[in-house]
PDB file of C-alpha atoms in Angstrom:
ATOM      1  CA  HIS A   1      -7.113 -22.133  11.271  1.00  0.00           C
ATOM      2  CA  ALA A   2      -9.967 -21.196  13.698  1.00  0.00           C
ATOM      3  CA  ALA A   3      -7.530 -19.570  16.193  1.00  0.00           C
ATOM      4  CA  GLU A   4      -7.156 -16.779  13.572  1.00  0.00           C
ATOM      5  CA  PHE A   5     -10.659 -15.871  13.492  1.00  0.00           C
ATOM      6  CA  ALA A   6     -12.537 -14.500  16.700  1.00  0.00           C
ATOM      7  CA  GLN A   7     -16.420 -13.931  17.120  1.00  0.00           C
ATOM      8  CA  THR A   8     -18.758 -11.831  19.298  1.00  0.00           C
ATOM      9  CA  ASN A   9     -22.333 -12.141  19.108  1.00  0.00           C
ATOM     10  CA  ASP A  10     -25.515 -10.798  20.971  1.00  0.00           C
ATOM     11  CA  CYS A  11     -27.547 -14.022  20.508  1.00  0.00           C
ATOM     12  CA  PRO A  12     -29.297 -15.628  23.780  1.00  0.00           C
ATOM     13  CA  ALA A  13     -26.848 -17.923  25.485  1.00  0.00           C
ATOM     14  CA  ALA A  14     -27.775 -21.701  25.341  1.00  0.00           C
ATOM     15  CA  PRO A  15     -30.228 -23.345  26.121  1.00  0.00           C
ATOM     16  CA  ALA A  16     -32.292 -20.020  25.526  1.00  0.00           C
ATOM     17  CA  ALA A  17     -34.207 -19.674  22.436  1.00  0.00           C
ATOM     18  CA  LEU A  18     -34.436 -17.010  19.642  1.00  0.00           C
ATOM     19  CA  PRO A  19     -37.978 -16.034  19.259  1.00  0.00           C
ATOM     20  CA  ALA A  20     -39.735 -16.527  15.536  1.00  0.00           C
ATOM     21  CA  GLY A  21     -38.936 -13.568  13.603  1.00  0.00           C
ATOM     22  CA  ALA A  22     -36.185 -12.277  16.072  1.00  0.00           C
ATOM     23  CA  THR A  23     -32.326 -11.726  14.852  1.00  0.00           C
ATOM     24  CA  CYS A  24     -29.092 -11.629  16.519  1.00  0.00           C
ATOM     25  CA  THR A  25     -25.523 -10.722  15.272  1.00  0.00           C
ATOM     26  CA  ILE A  26     -22.377 -12.378  15.036  1.00  0.00           C
ATOM     27  CA  GLN A  27     -19.309 -10.439  14.242  1.00  0.00           C
ATOM     28  CA  VAL A  28     -15.971 -12.236  13.003  1.00  0.00           C
ATOM     29  CA  VAL A  29     -12.711 -10.665  12.959  1.00  0.00           C
ATOM     30  CA  PHE A  30      -9.691 -11.998  11.263  1.00  0.00           C
ATOM     31  CA  LYS A  31      -6.614 -11.870  13.364  1.00  0.00           C
ATOM     32  CA  PRO A  32      -3.726 -13.412  11.449  1.00  0.00           C
ATOM     33  CA  ALA A  33      -0.678 -14.955  12.851  1.00  0.00           C
ATOM     34  CA  ALA A  34       1.314 -15.143   9.533  1.00  0.00           C
ATOM     35  CA  THR A  35       0.807 -14.200   6.077  1.00  0.00           C
ATOM     36  CA  GLY A  36      -1.160 -16.067   3.536  1.00  0.00           C
ATOM     37  CA  GLU A  37      -4.646 -17.251   2.918  1.00  0.00           C
ATOM     38  CA  GLU A  38      -6.701 -18.689   5.951  1.00  0.00           C
ATOM     39  CA  THR A  39      -9.547 -20.668   6.046  1.00  0.00           C
ATOM     40  CA  ALA A  40     -11.875 -21.751   8.944  1.00  0.00           C
ATOM     41  CA  ALA A  41     -15.750 -22.081   9.473  1.00  0.00           C
ATOM     42  CA  LEU A  42     -18.181 -20.531  11.906  1.00  0.00           C
ATOM     43  CA  SER A  43     -20.372 -23.417  13.481  1.00  0.00           C
ATOM     44  CA  ILE A  44     -24.022 -22.543  14.683  1.00  0.00           C
ATOM     45  CA  SER A  45     -25.717 -25.371  16.551  1.00  0.00           C
ATOM     46  CA  ASP A  46     -29.463 -24.883  16.951  1.00  0.00           C
ATOM     47  CA  ASN A  47     -32.689 -27.080  16.428  1.00  0.00           C
ATOM     48  CA  ALA A  48     -33.304 -26.208  12.622  1.00  0.00           C
ATOM     49  CA  PRO A  49     -32.890 -28.750  10.029  1.00  0.00           C
ATOM     50  CA  GLY A  50     -29.209 -29.089   8.992  1.00  0.00           C
ATOM     51  CA  SER A  51     -27.807 -28.159  12.267  1.00  0.00           C
ATOM     52  CA  PRO A  52     -25.039 -27.342  12.973  1.00  0.00           C
ATOM     53  CA  GLN A  53     -25.156 -24.502  10.670  1.00  0.00           C
ATOM     54  CA  SER A  54     -21.750 -23.830   9.109  1.00  0.00           C
ATOM     55  CA  VAL A  55     -20.539 -20.509   7.545  1.00  0.00           C
ATOM     56  CA  PRO A  56     -17.291 -20.497   5.813  1.00  0.00           C
ATOM     57  CA  LEU A  57     -14.545 -17.866   6.710  1.00  0.00           C
ATOM     58  CA  SER A  58     -11.426 -16.872   4.867  1.00  0.00           C
ATOM     59  CA  GLY A  59      -8.938 -13.920   5.129  1.00  0.00           C
ATOM     60  CA  THR A  60      -5.467 -13.211   3.363  1.00  0.00           C
ATOM     61  CA  ALA A  61      -3.123 -11.868   5.475  1.00  0.00           C
ATOM     62  CA  ALA A  62      -0.798  -9.465   3.664  1.00  0.00           C
ATOM     63  CA  PRO A  63       3.003  -9.223   4.629  1.00  0.00           C
ATOM     64  CA  PRO A  64       3.989  -6.246   6.716  1.00  0.00           C
ATOM     65  CA  ALA A  65       4.835  -3.323   4.479  1.00  0.00           C
ATOM     66  CA  PRO A  66       6.117   0.140   4.834  1.00  0.00           C
ATOM     67  CA  ALA A  67       3.936   3.195   3.988  1.00  0.00           C
ATOM     68  CA  LEU A  68       5.290   6.911   3.734  1.00  0.00           C
ATOM     69  CA  LYS A  69       3.169   9.816   4.544  1.00  0.00           C
ATOM     70  CA  LEU A  70       4.616  13.197   3.364  1.00  0.00           C
ATOM     71  CA  THR A  71       3.254  16.405   5.140  1.00  0.00           C
ATOM     72  CA  PRO A  72       2.875  18.907   3.581  1.00  0.00           C
ATOM     73  CA  ALA A  73       2.671  17.488   0.311  1.00  0.00           C
ATOM     74  CA  ASN A  74       4.347  20.495  -1.345  1.00  0.00           C
ATOM     75  CA  LEU A  75       6.242  23.783  -0.204  1.00  0.00           C
ATOM     76  CA  ASN A  76       5.573  27.164  -1.564  1.00  0.00           C
ATOM     77  CA  PHE A  77       8.207  29.626  -0.541  1.00  0.00           C
ATOM     78  CA  GLY A  78       6.248  32.659  -1.912  1.00  0.00           C
ATOM     79  CA  ASP A  79       8.448  35.855  -2.610  1.00  0.00           C
ATOM     80  CA  GLN A  80      12.202  35.768  -2.105  1.00  0.00           C
ATOM     81  CA  ALA A  81      14.819  38.415  -2.889  1.00  0.00           C
ATOM     82  CA  VAL A  82      17.387  37.454  -5.179  1.00  0.00           C
ATOM     83  CA  GLY A  83      20.659  36.465  -3.228  1.00  0.00           C
ATOM     84  CA  THR A  84      19.066  35.746   0.061  1.00  0.00           C
ATOM     85  CA  ALA A  85      17.886  32.607   1.579  1.00  0.00           C
ATOM     86  CA  SER A  86      14.293  31.891   2.975  1.00  0.00           C
ATOM     87  CA  THR A  87      13.417  30.810   6.407  1.00  0.00           C
ATOM     88  CA  PRO A  88      13.791  26.910   6.103  1.00  0.00           C
ATOM     89  CA  GLN A  89      10.285  24.999   5.933  1.00  0.00           C
ATOM     90  CA  VAL A  90       9.905  21.396   6.877  1.00  0.00           C
ATOM     91  CA  ILE A  91       8.758  18.289   5.332  1.00  0.00           C
ATOM     92  CA  THR A  92       7.543  15.504   7.743  1.00  0.00           C
ATOM     93  CA  LEU A  93       8.231  11.911   6.739  1.00  0.00           C
ATOM     94  CA  ALA A  94       6.243   9.246   8.590  1.00  0.00           C
ATOM     95  CA  ASN A  95       6.200   5.770   8.288  1.00  0.00           C
ATOM     96  CA  THR A  96       2.379   4.741   8.939  1.00  0.00           C
ATOM     97  CA  GLY A  97       3.174   1.205   7.626  1.00  0.00           C
ATOM     98  CA  SER A  98       3.907  -2.113   9.692  1.00  0.00           C
ATOM     99  CA  ALA A  99       7.384  -2.702   8.369  1.00  0.00           C
ATOM    100  CA  THR A 100      10.592  -0.712   8.547  1.00  0.00           C
ATOM    101  CA  LEU A 101      10.983   2.048   5.963  1.00  0.00           C
ATOM    102  CA  ASN A 102      14.119   1.859   3.962  1.00  0.00           C
ATOM    103  CA  LEU A 103      15.437   5.002   2.456  1.00  0.00           C
ATOM    104  CA  THR A 104      17.281   3.401  -0.316  1.00  0.00           C
ATOM    105  CA  SER A 105      19.443   6.030  -1.484  1.00  0.00           C
ATOM    106  CA  SER A 106      20.309   9.727  -0.762  1.00  0.00           C
ATOM    107  CA  ILE A 107      17.358  12.233  -0.413  1.00  0.00           C
ATOM    108  CA  THR A 108      17.960  14.996  -3.131  1.00  0.00           C
ATOM    109  CA  ILE A 109      16.513  17.816  -4.777  1.00  0.00           C
ATOM    110  CA  GLY A 110      15.871  17.889  -8.586  1.00  0.00           C
ATOM    111  CA  GLY A 111      14.264  19.438 -11.117  1.00  0.00           C
ATOM    112  CA  GLU A 112      15.142  22.558 -13.312  1.00  0.00           C
ATOM    113  CA  ASN A 113      15.541  24.885 -10.414  1.00  0.00           C
ATOM    114  CA  ALA A 114      17.163  22.497  -8.128  1.00  0.00           C
ATOM    115  CA  ALA A 115      20.155  24.607  -7.345  1.00  0.00           C
ATOM    116  CA  GLU A 116      17.996  27.237  -5.770  1.00  0.00           C
ATOM    117  CA  PHE A 117      16.555  24.863  -3.190  1.00  0.00           C
ATOM    118  CA  LYS A 118      18.919  23.492  -0.471  1.00  0.00           C
ATOM    119  CA  LEU A 119      18.406  20.865   2.389  1.00  0.00           C
ATOM    120  CA  VAL A 120      19.018  22.387   5.505  1.00  0.00           C
ATOM    121  CA  ALA A 121      20.993  20.147   8.003  1.00  0.00           C
ATOM    122  CA  GLU A 122      20.406  21.747  11.223  1.00  0.00           C
ATOM    123  CA  LYS A 123      16.676  21.603  10.468  1.00  0.00           C
ATOM    124  CA  THR A 124      16.604  17.795   9.024  1.00  0.00           C
ATOM    125  CA  THR A 125      16.383  14.753  11.307  1.00  0.00           C
ATOM    126  CA  CYS A 126      15.699  12.247   8.377  1.00  0.00           C
ATOM    127  CA  PRO A 127      18.734  10.218   7.239  1.00  0.00           C
ATOM    128  CA  VAL A 128      19.671  11.624   4.010  1.00  0.00           C
ATOM    129  CA  ASN A 129      21.893   9.653   2.684  1.00  0.00           C
ATOM    130  CA  GLY A 130      20.355   6.044   3.237  1.00  0.00           C
ATOM    131  CA  GLY A 131      18.742   4.928   6.553  1.00  0.00           C
ATOM    132  CA  GLN A 132      15.671   3.414   8.095  1.00  0.00           C
ATOM    133  CA  LEU A 133      12.298   4.670   9.894  1.00  0.00           C
ATOM    134  CA  GLN A 134      10.597   2.049  12.178  1.00  0.00           C
ATOM    135  CA  PRO A 135       6.846   2.086  12.012  1.00  0.00           C
ATOM    136  CA  GLY A 136       5.280   4.771  13.580  1.00  0.00           C
ATOM    137  CA  VAL A 137       8.590   6.815  13.423  1.00  0.00           C
ATOM    138  CA  SER A 138       8.649  10.471  11.705  1.00  0.00           C
ATOM    139  CA  CYS A 139      11.596  12.700  10.824  1.00  0.00           C
ATOM    140  CA  VAL A 140      11.649  16.030   9.162  1.00  0.00           C
ATOM    141  CA  LEU A 141      13.590  17.534   6.246  1.00  0.00           C
ATOM    142  CA  GLY A 142      14.601  21.421   6.307  1.00  0.00           C
ATOM    143  CA  VAL A 143      14.185  23.039   2.921  1.00  0.00           C
ATOM    144  CA  SER A 144      15.152  26.567   2.120  1.00  0.00           C
ATOM    145  CA  PHE A 145      14.792  28.630  -1.130  1.00  0.00           C
ATOM    146  CA  ALA A 146      17.844  30.996  -2.197  1.00  0.00           C
ATOM    147  CA  PRO A 147      17.275  32.026  -5.505  1.00  0.00           C
ATOM    148  CA  ALA A 148      20.060  33.240  -7.759  1.00  0.00           C
ATOM    149  CA  ALA A 149      17.706  35.129 -10.454  1.00  0.00           C
ATOM    150  CA  VAL A 150      14.621  36.797 -10.729  1.00  0.00           C
ATOM    151  CA  GLY A 151      11.570  34.435 -11.629  1.00  0.00           C
ATOM    152  CA  ALA A 152       9.104  31.850 -10.879  1.00  0.00           C
ATOM    153  CA  LYS A 153      11.251  28.735  -9.611  1.00  0.00           C
ATOM    154  CA  THR A 154      10.191  25.130  -9.102  1.00  0.00           C
ATOM    155  CA  ALA A 155      12.019  21.959  -8.224  1.00  0.00           C
ATOM    156  CA  GLN A 156      11.208  18.775  -6.043  1.00  0.00           C
ATOM    157  CA  VAL A 157      12.558  16.730  -3.095  1.00  0.00           C
ATOM    158  CA  ILE A 158      13.115  13.224  -4.154  1.00  0.00           C
ATOM    159  CA  ILE A 159      12.633  10.574  -1.530  1.00  0.00           C
ATOM    160  CA  VAL A 160      13.534   6.890  -2.698  1.00  0.00           C
ATOM    161  CA  ASP A 161      12.397   4.050  -0.590  1.00  0.00           C
ATOM    162  CA  ASP A 162      10.851   0.753  -0.508  1.00  0.00           C
ATOM    163  CA  ALA A 163       7.284   1.934   0.204  1.00  0.00           C
ATOM    164  CA  GLU A 164       4.749   1.790  -2.539  1.00  0.00           C
ATOM    165  CA  GLY A 165       4.766   4.714  -4.983  1.00  0.00           C
ATOM    166  CA  SER A 166       8.489   5.227  -4.784  1.00  0.00           C
ATOM    167  CA  PRO A 167      10.011   7.682  -5.681  1.00  0.00           C
ATOM    168  CA  HIS A 168       8.040  10.011  -3.707  1.00  0.00           C
ATOM    169  CA  PRO A 169       8.398  13.637  -4.938  1.00  0.00           C
ATOM    170  CA  VAL A 170       7.509  16.606  -3.087  1.00  0.00           C
ATOM    171  CA  PRO A 171       7.051  19.689  -5.121  1.00  0.00           C
ATOM    172  CA  LEU A 172       8.720  23.082  -4.235  1.00  0.00           C
ATOM    173  CA  ALA A 173       8.082  26.414  -5.502  1.00  0.00           C
ATOM    174  CA  GLY A 174       8.906  30.129  -5.051  1.00  0.00           C
ATOM    175  CA  ALA A 175       9.023  33.343  -6.810  1.00  0.00           C
ATOM    176  CA  ALA A 176      12.508  35.267  -6.886  1.00  0.00           C
ATOM    177  CA  THR A 177      12.122  39.040  -6.693  1.00  0.00           C
ATOM    178  CA  PRO A 178      14.747  41.682  -7.327  1.00  0.00           C
ATOM    179  CA  LYS A 179      16.780  42.797  -4.263  1.00  0.00           C
TER     180      LYS A 179
END
């Protein structure tokens, strides 16, 4: 599988000689065309005993995979008067992987105070009832805080997908104050 490895070097071109005590550098990169383990050998022809010198090369190509990056990692709405809704804040979902990210079920809000946090449709571009994000694509979720009773409130946006670490929670917090 030599075609899946490439080399560059700063060694003198043949038939030039490398002076005694001098060095040159050969850099090898692995550029797999398919998944799985690949092997090859780097061959160096010289006038030293045992020429050509051989350096075994190997690499394992992982299958393409989606990766989810959430920004920010949490939302804090601060103080909000009971019976009023906050200005929506957004969470950006980005597929930083190399394969399509499948949002496998609805994006929901869960936790003890889930009813006091809402997904805001007009600020949301993500497919909230399942869908896909292609590699390098991002979308946003709009979330607001509308407390019903005084006190500290917490919940989380829950994103279920096929990226490593799923489900992906985004903690939400706010403090409900009297009107």
